[in-house]
PDB file of C-alpha atoms in Angstrom:
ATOM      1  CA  UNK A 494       0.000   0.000   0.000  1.00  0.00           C
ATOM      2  CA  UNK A 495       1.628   3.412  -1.072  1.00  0.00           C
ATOM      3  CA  UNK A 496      -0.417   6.722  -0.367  1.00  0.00           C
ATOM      4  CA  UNK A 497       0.987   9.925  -2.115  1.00  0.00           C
ATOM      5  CA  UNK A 498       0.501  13.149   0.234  1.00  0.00           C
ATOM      6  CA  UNK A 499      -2.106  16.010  -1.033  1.00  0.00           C
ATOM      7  CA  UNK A 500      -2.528  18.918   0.656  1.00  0.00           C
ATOM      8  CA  UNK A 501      -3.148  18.525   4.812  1.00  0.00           C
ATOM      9  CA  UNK A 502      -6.052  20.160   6.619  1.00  0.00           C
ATOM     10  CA  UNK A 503      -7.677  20.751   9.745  1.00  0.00           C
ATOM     11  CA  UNK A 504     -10.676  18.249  10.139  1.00  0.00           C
ATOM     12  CA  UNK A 505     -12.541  20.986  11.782  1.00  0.00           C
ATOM     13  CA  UNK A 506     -14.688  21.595   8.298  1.00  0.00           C
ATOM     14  CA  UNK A 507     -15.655  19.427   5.659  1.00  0.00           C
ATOM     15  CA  UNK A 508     -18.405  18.123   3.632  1.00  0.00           C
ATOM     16  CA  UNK A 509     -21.237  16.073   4.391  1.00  0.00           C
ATOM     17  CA  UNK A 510     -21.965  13.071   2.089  1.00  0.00           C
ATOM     18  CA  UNK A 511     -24.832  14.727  -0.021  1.00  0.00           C
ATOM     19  CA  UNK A 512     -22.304  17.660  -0.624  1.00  0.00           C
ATOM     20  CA  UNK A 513     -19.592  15.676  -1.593  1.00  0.00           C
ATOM     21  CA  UNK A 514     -21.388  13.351  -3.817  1.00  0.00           C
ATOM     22  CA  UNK A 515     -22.794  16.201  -5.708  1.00  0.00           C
ATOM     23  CA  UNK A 516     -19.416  18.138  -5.662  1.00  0.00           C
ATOM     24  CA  UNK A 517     -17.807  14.697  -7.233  1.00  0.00           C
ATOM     25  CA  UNK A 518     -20.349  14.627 -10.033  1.00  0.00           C
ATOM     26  CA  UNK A 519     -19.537  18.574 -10.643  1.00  0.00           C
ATOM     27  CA  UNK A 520     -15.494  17.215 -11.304  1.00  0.00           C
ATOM     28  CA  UNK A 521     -15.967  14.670 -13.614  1.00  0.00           C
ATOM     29  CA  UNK A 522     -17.293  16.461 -15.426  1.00  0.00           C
ATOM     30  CA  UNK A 523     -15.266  19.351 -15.629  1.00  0.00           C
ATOM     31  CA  UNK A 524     -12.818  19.377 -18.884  1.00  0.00           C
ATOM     32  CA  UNK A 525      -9.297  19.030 -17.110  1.00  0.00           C
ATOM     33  CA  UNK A 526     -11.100  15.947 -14.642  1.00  0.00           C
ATOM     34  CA  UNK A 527     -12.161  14.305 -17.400  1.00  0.00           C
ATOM     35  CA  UNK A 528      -8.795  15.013 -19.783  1.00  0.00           C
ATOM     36  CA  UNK A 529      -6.841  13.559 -17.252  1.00  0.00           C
ATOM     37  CA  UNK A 530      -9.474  10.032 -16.265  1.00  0.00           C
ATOM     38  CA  UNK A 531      -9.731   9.982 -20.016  1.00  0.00           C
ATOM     39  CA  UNK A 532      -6.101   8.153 -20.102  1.00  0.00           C
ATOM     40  CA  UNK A 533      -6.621   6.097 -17.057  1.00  0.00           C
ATOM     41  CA  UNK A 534      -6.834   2.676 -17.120  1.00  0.00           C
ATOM     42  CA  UNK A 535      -8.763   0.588 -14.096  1.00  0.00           C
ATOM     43  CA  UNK A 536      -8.511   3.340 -11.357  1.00  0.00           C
ATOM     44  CA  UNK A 537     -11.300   3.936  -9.388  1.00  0.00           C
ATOM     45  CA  UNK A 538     -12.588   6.921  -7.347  1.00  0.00           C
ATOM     46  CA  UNK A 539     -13.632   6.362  -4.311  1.00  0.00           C
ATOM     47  CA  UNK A 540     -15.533   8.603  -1.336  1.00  0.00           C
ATOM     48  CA  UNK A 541     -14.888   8.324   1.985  1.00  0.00           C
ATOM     49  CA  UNK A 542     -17.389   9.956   4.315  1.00  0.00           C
ATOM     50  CA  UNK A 543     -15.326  10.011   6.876  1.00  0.00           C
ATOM     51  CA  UNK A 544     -11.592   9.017   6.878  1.00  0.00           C
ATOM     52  CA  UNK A 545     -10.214   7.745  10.036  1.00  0.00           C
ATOM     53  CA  UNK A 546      -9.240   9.789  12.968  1.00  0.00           C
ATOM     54  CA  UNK A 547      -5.856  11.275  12.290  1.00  0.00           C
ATOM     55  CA  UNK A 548      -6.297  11.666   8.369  1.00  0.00           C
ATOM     56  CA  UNK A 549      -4.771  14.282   7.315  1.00  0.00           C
ATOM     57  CA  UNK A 550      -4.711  14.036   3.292  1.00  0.00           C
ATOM     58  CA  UNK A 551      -7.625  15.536   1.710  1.00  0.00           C
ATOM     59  CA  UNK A 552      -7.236  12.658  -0.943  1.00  0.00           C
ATOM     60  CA  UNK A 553      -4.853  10.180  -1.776  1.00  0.00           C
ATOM     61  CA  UNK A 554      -3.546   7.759  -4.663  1.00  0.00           C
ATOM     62  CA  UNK A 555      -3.735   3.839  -3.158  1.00  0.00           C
ATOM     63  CA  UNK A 556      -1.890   0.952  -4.654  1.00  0.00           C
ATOM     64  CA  UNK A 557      -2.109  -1.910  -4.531  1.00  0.00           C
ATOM     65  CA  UNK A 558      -3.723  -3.945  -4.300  1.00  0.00           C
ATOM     66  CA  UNK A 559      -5.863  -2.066  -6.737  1.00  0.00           C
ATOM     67  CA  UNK A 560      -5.374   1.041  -8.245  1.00  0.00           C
ATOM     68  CA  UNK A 561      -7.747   3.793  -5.794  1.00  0.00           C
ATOM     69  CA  UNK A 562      -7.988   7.593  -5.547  1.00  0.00           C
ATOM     70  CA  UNK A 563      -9.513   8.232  -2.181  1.00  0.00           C
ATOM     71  CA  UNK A 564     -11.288  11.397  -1.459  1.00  0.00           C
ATOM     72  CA  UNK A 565     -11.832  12.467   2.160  1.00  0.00           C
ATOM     73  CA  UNK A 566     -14.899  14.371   2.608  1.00  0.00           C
ATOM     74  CA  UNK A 567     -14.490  15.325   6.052  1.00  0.00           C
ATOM     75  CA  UNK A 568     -11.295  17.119   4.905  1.00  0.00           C
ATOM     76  CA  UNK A 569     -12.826  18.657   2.015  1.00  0.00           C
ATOM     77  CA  UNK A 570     -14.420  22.069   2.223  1.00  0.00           C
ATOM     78  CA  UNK A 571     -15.838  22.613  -1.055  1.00  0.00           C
ATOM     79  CA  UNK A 572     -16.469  21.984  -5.074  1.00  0.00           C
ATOM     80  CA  UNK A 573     -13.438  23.618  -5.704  1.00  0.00           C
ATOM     81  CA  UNK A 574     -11.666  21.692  -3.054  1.00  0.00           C
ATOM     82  CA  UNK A 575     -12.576  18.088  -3.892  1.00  0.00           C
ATOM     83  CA  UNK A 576     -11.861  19.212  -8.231  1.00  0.00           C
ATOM     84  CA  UNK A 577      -8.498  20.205  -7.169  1.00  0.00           C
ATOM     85  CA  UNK A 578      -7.278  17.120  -5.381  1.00  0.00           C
ATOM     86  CA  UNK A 579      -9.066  14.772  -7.416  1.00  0.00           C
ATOM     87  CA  UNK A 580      -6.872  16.021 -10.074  1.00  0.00           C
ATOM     88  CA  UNK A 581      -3.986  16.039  -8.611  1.00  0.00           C
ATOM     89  CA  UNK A 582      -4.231  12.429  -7.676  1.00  0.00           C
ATOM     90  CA  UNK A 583      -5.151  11.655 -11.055  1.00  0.00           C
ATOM     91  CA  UNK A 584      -2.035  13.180 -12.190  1.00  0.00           C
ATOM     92  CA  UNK A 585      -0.365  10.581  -9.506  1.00  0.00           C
ATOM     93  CA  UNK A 586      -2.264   7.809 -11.242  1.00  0.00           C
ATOM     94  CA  UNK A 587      -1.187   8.970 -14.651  1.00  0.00           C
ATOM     95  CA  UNK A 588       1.957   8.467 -13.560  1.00  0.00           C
ATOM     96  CA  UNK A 589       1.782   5.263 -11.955  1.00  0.00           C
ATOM     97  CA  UNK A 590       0.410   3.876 -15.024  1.00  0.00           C
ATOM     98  CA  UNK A 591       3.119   5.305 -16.593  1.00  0.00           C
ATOM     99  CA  UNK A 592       5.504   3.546 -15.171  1.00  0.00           C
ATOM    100  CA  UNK A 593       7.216   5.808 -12.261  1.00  0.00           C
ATOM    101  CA  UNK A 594       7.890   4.344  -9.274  1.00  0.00           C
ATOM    102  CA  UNK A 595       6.120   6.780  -6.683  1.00  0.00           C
ATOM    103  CA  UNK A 596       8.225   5.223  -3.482  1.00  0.00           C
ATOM    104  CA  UNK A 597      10.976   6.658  -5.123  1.00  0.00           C
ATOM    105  CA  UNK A 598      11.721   9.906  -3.564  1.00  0.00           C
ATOM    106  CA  UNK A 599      12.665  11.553  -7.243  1.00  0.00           C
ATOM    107  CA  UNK A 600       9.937  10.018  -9.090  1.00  0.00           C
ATOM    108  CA  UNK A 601       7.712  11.133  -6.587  1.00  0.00           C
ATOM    109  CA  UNK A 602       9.210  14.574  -6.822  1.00  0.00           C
ATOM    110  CA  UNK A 603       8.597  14.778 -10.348  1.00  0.00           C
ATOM    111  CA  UNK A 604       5.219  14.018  -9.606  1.00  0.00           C
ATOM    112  CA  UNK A 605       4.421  16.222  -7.259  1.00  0.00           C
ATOM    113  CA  UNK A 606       5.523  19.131  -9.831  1.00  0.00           C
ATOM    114  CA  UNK A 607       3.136  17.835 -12.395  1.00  0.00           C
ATOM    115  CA  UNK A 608       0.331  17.505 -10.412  1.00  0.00           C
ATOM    116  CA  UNK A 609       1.120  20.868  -8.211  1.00  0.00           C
ATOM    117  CA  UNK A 610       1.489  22.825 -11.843  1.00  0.00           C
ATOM    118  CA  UNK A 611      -2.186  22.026 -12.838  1.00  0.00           C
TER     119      UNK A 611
END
C-alpha cells in the first residue's frame, strides 16, 4: 500500500456526504477531470465519508492492491476543493500507469511538480 501526500487540513470543516457526492459529479465532469481520467486505465474513485481519525490528506492515490484515488470528505471544504485534489491524484495515477515508481523519492518529486502545476 503506497499513499501519495495532497494537501493537509484541519478536520474541523468538511463536507457532508450529499455535498460531496454532488461536488464529485460537478469534477468529472469538468474538462481538465475528465482530460486527465480519459487516459486512465482501471482506477477507481472512491468517497470516503469520513476518513479515520488522524487523516490528514484531503485525498490520496492507493496501490495496490488495486489502483484507488480516495477522497476524504471530512477534509474537504468545497467543489473547488474536492476538483483540485481529485486532479492532482489523477495526475499521480497517470503516472503510476506510466511507469514511475512513486516510493521513489525523485519520481515522486517529479510528480508532485506535475500535479502541483495544474
Amino acid at each position: 500500500n503506497m499513499d501519495t501526500p495532497s494537501a493537509h487540513v484541519s478536520s474541523d470543516y468538511g463536507m457532508n456526504e450529499k455535498a460531496c457526492s454532488e461536488a464529485l459529479r460537478k469534477a468529472l465532469r469538468s474538462s481538465s477531470v475528465e482530460m486527465v481520467l480519459s487516459r486512465l486505465r482501471d482506477v477507481h474513485v472512491d468517497l470516503v465519508v469520513q476518513c479515520p481519525e488522524g487523516e490528514r490528506m484531503r485525498g490520496y492515490l492507493e496501490v495496490p492492491p488495486g489502483d484507488r484515488i480516495v477522497l476524504c470528505c471530512n477534509l474537504l471544504r468545497n467543489d473547488k476543493s474536492l476538483e483540485s485534489t481529485l486532479l492532482h491524484e489523477s495526475i499521480h495515477a497517470y503516472d503510476h500507469q506510466e511507469g514511475l515508481d512513486l516510493t521513489n523519492p525523485l519520481e515522486l518529486a517529479c510528480s508532485e511538480i506535475r500535479s502541483h502545476s495544474v
